[in-house]
């Protein structure tokens, strides 16, 4: 459980920047999925159930102007930065584990 800060800039303008903090990396990755789900709900307000696959989620991540994480490192008492590729890898692992549990 490492405190994780998610930094998001959806558009080209710096004013679109926001951040969220989470108790763990997995919570943060679930937060990224929720951001995408909210995006889909806004684009499809009359659709009761929204489904998507991981490639669509990754396309969304890629089209964000910036997305990164700062993960607390207890050993050094600092936050380490991670980029979109790292985030996508962690999301993939999280969703693969979730799919394995639902079998």
mmCIF file of C-alpha atoms in Angstrom:
data_model
loop_
_atom_site.group_PDB
_atom_site.id
_atom_site.type_symbol
_atom_site.label_atom_id
_atom_site.label_comp_id
_atom_site.label_asym_id
_atom_site.label_seq_id
_atom_site.Cartn_x
_atom_site.Cartn_y
_atom_site.Cartn_z
ATOM 1 C CA UNK A 1 0.000 0.000 0.000
ATOM 2 C CA UNK A 2 1.796 3.087 -1.283
ATOM 3 C CA UNK A 3 0.120 6.472 -1.320
ATOM 4 C CA UNK A 4 -0.316 7.436 -4.982
ATOM 5 C CA UNK A 5 -1.077 10.803 -6.576
ATOM 6 C CA UNK A 6 -2.657 10.788 -10.036
ATOM 7 C CA UNK A 7 -1.924 13.835 -12.204
ATOM 8 C CA UNK A 8 -4.282 14.338 -15.157
ATOM 9 C CA UNK A 9 -4.289 16.933 -17.923
ATOM 10 C CA UNK A 10 -7.036 16.000 -20.388
ATOM 11 C CA UNK A 11 -6.574 18.914 -22.780
ATOM 12 C CA UNK A 12 -3.760 21.049 -24.152
ATOM 13 C CA UNK A 13 -4.405 23.964 -21.779
ATOM 14 C CA UNK A 14 -2.683 23.871 -18.362
ATOM 15 C CA UNK A 15 -5.961 24.977 -16.715
ATOM 16 C CA UNK A 16 -7.362 21.483 -17.371
ATOM 17 C CA UNK A 17 -4.899 19.908 -14.911
ATOM 18 C CA UNK A 18 -6.255 18.091 -11.874
ATOM 19 C CA UNK A 19 -4.963 15.615 -9.349
ATOM 20 C CA UNK A 20 -6.389 12.900 -7.126
ATOM 21 C CA UNK A 21 -4.778 10.889 -4.382
ATOM 22 C CA UNK A 22 -5.259 7.246 -3.516
ATOM 23 C CA UNK A 23 -4.210 4.866 -0.760
ATOM 24 C CA UNK A 24 -2.583 2.422 -3.186
ATOM 25 C CA UNK A 25 -1.438 1.991 -6.777
ATOM 26 C CA UNK A 26 -4.350 -0.388 -7.462
ATOM 27 C CA UNK A 27 -6.865 2.169 -6.139
ATOM 28 C CA UNK A 28 -5.279 4.722 -8.448
ATOM 29 C CA UNK A 29 -5.544 2.417 -11.472
ATOM 30 C CA UNK A 30 -9.205 1.828 -10.650
ATOM 31 C CA UNK A 31 -9.522 5.621 -10.522
ATOM 32 C CA UNK A 32 -8.147 5.895 -14.068
ATOM 33 C CA UNK A 33 -10.753 3.350 -15.203
ATOM 34 C CA UNK A 34 -13.474 5.379 -13.470
ATOM 35 C CA UNK A 35 -12.319 8.560 -15.235
ATOM 36 C CA UNK A 36 -12.719 6.741 -18.558
ATOM 37 C CA UNK A 37 -16.121 5.349 -17.548
ATOM 38 C CA UNK A 38 -17.313 8.859 -16.614
ATOM 39 C CA UNK A 39 -16.052 10.089 -19.994
ATOM 40 C CA UNK A 40 -18.074 7.340 -21.717
ATOM 41 C CA UNK A 41 -21.189 8.190 -19.674
ATOM 42 C CA UNK A 42 -20.932 11.853 -20.696
ATOM 43 C CA UNK A 43 -20.595 10.859 -24.362
ATOM 44 C CA UNK A 44 -23.427 8.283 -24.173
ATOM 45 C CA UNK A 45 -25.930 9.695 -21.645
ATOM 46 C CA UNK A 46 -28.820 7.531 -22.839
ATOM 47 C CA UNK A 47 -26.955 4.220 -22.722
ATOM 48 C CA UNK A 48 -27.864 2.309 -19.515
ATOM 49 C CA UNK A 49 -24.890 -0.076 -19.619
ATOM 50 C CA UNK A 50 -21.505 0.909 -20.944
ATOM 51 C CA UNK A 51 -18.913 -1.668 -21.899
ATOM 52 C CA UNK A 52 -15.425 -1.229 -23.280
ATOM 53 C CA UNK A 53 -12.301 -3.224 -23.884
ATOM 54 C CA UNK A 54 -8.790 -2.514 -22.706
ATOM 55 C CA UNK A 55 -7.631 -1.182 -26.091
ATOM 56 C CA UNK A 56 -10.305 1.541 -25.944
ATOM 57 C CA UNK A 57 -9.197 2.446 -22.424
ATOM 58 C CA UNK A 58 -5.563 2.617 -23.553
ATOM 59 C CA UNK A 59 -6.527 4.812 -26.544
ATOM 60 C CA UNK A 60 -8.221 7.175 -24.086
ATOM 61 C CA UNK A 61 -5.114 7.234 -21.888
ATOM 62 C CA UNK A 62 -2.947 7.956 -24.942
ATOM 63 C CA UNK A 63 -5.105 10.863 -26.102
ATOM 64 C CA UNK A 64 -4.856 12.669 -22.745
ATOM 65 C CA UNK A 65 -2.387 15.563 -22.911
ATOM 66 C CA UNK A 66 -0.706 14.221 -19.773
ATOM 67 C CA UNK A 67 -1.273 11.425 -17.289
ATOM 68 C CA UNK A 68 1.228 10.418 -14.654
ATOM 69 C CA UNK A 69 1.506 9.035 -11.141
ATOM 70 C CA UNK A 70 3.620 9.857 -8.159
ATOM 71 C CA UNK A 71 4.031 6.790 -5.945
ATOM 72 C CA UNK A 72 5.338 7.074 -2.395
ATOM 73 C CA UNK A 73 8.587 5.205 -1.772
ATOM 74 C CA UNK A 74 8.835 4.397 1.924
ATOM 75 C CA UNK A 75 12.545 3.532 1.743
ATOM 76 C CA UNK A 76 13.530 7.016 0.570
ATOM 77 C CA UNK A 77 10.561 8.970 1.913
ATOM 78 C CA UNK A 78 9.981 10.424 -1.577
ATOM 79 C CA UNK A 79 7.527 10.129 -4.463
ATOM 80 C CA UNK A 80 8.668 8.435 -7.676
ATOM 81 C CA UNK A 81 7.124 9.575 -10.993
ATOM 82 C CA UNK A 82 5.637 7.127 -13.499
ATOM 83 C CA UNK A 83 4.375 7.754 -17.040
ATOM 84 C CA UNK A 84 1.459 6.593 -19.214
ATOM 85 C CA UNK A 85 3.161 3.360 -20.271
ATOM 86 C CA UNK A 86 3.691 2.349 -16.637
ATOM 87 C CA UNK A 87 0.068 3.238 -15.847
ATOM 88 C CA UNK A 88 -1.190 1.128 -18.763
ATOM 89 C CA UNK A 89 0.920 -1.822 -17.619
ATOM 90 C CA UNK A 90 -0.474 -1.565 -14.077
ATOM 91 C CA UNK A 91 -4.055 -1.286 -15.395
ATOM 92 C CA UNK A 92 -3.497 -4.360 -17.572
ATOM 93 C CA UNK A 93 -2.273 -6.357 -14.563
ATOM 94 C CA UNK A 94 -5.180 -5.122 -12.413
ATOM 95 C CA UNK A 95 -7.831 -5.990 -15.021
ATOM 96 C CA UNK A 96 -6.230 -9.355 -15.778
ATOM 97 C CA UNK A 97 -6.358 -10.208 -12.064
ATOM 98 C CA UNK A 98 -9.991 -9.038 -11.865
ATOM 99 C CA UNK A 99 -10.912 -11.158 -14.899
ATOM 100 C CA UNK A 100 -9.194 -14.171 -13.326
ATOM 101 C CA UNK A 101 -11.244 -13.794 -10.157
ATOM 102 C CA UNK A 102 -14.533 -13.660 -12.041
ATOM 103 C CA UNK A 103 -13.952 -16.972 -13.874
#
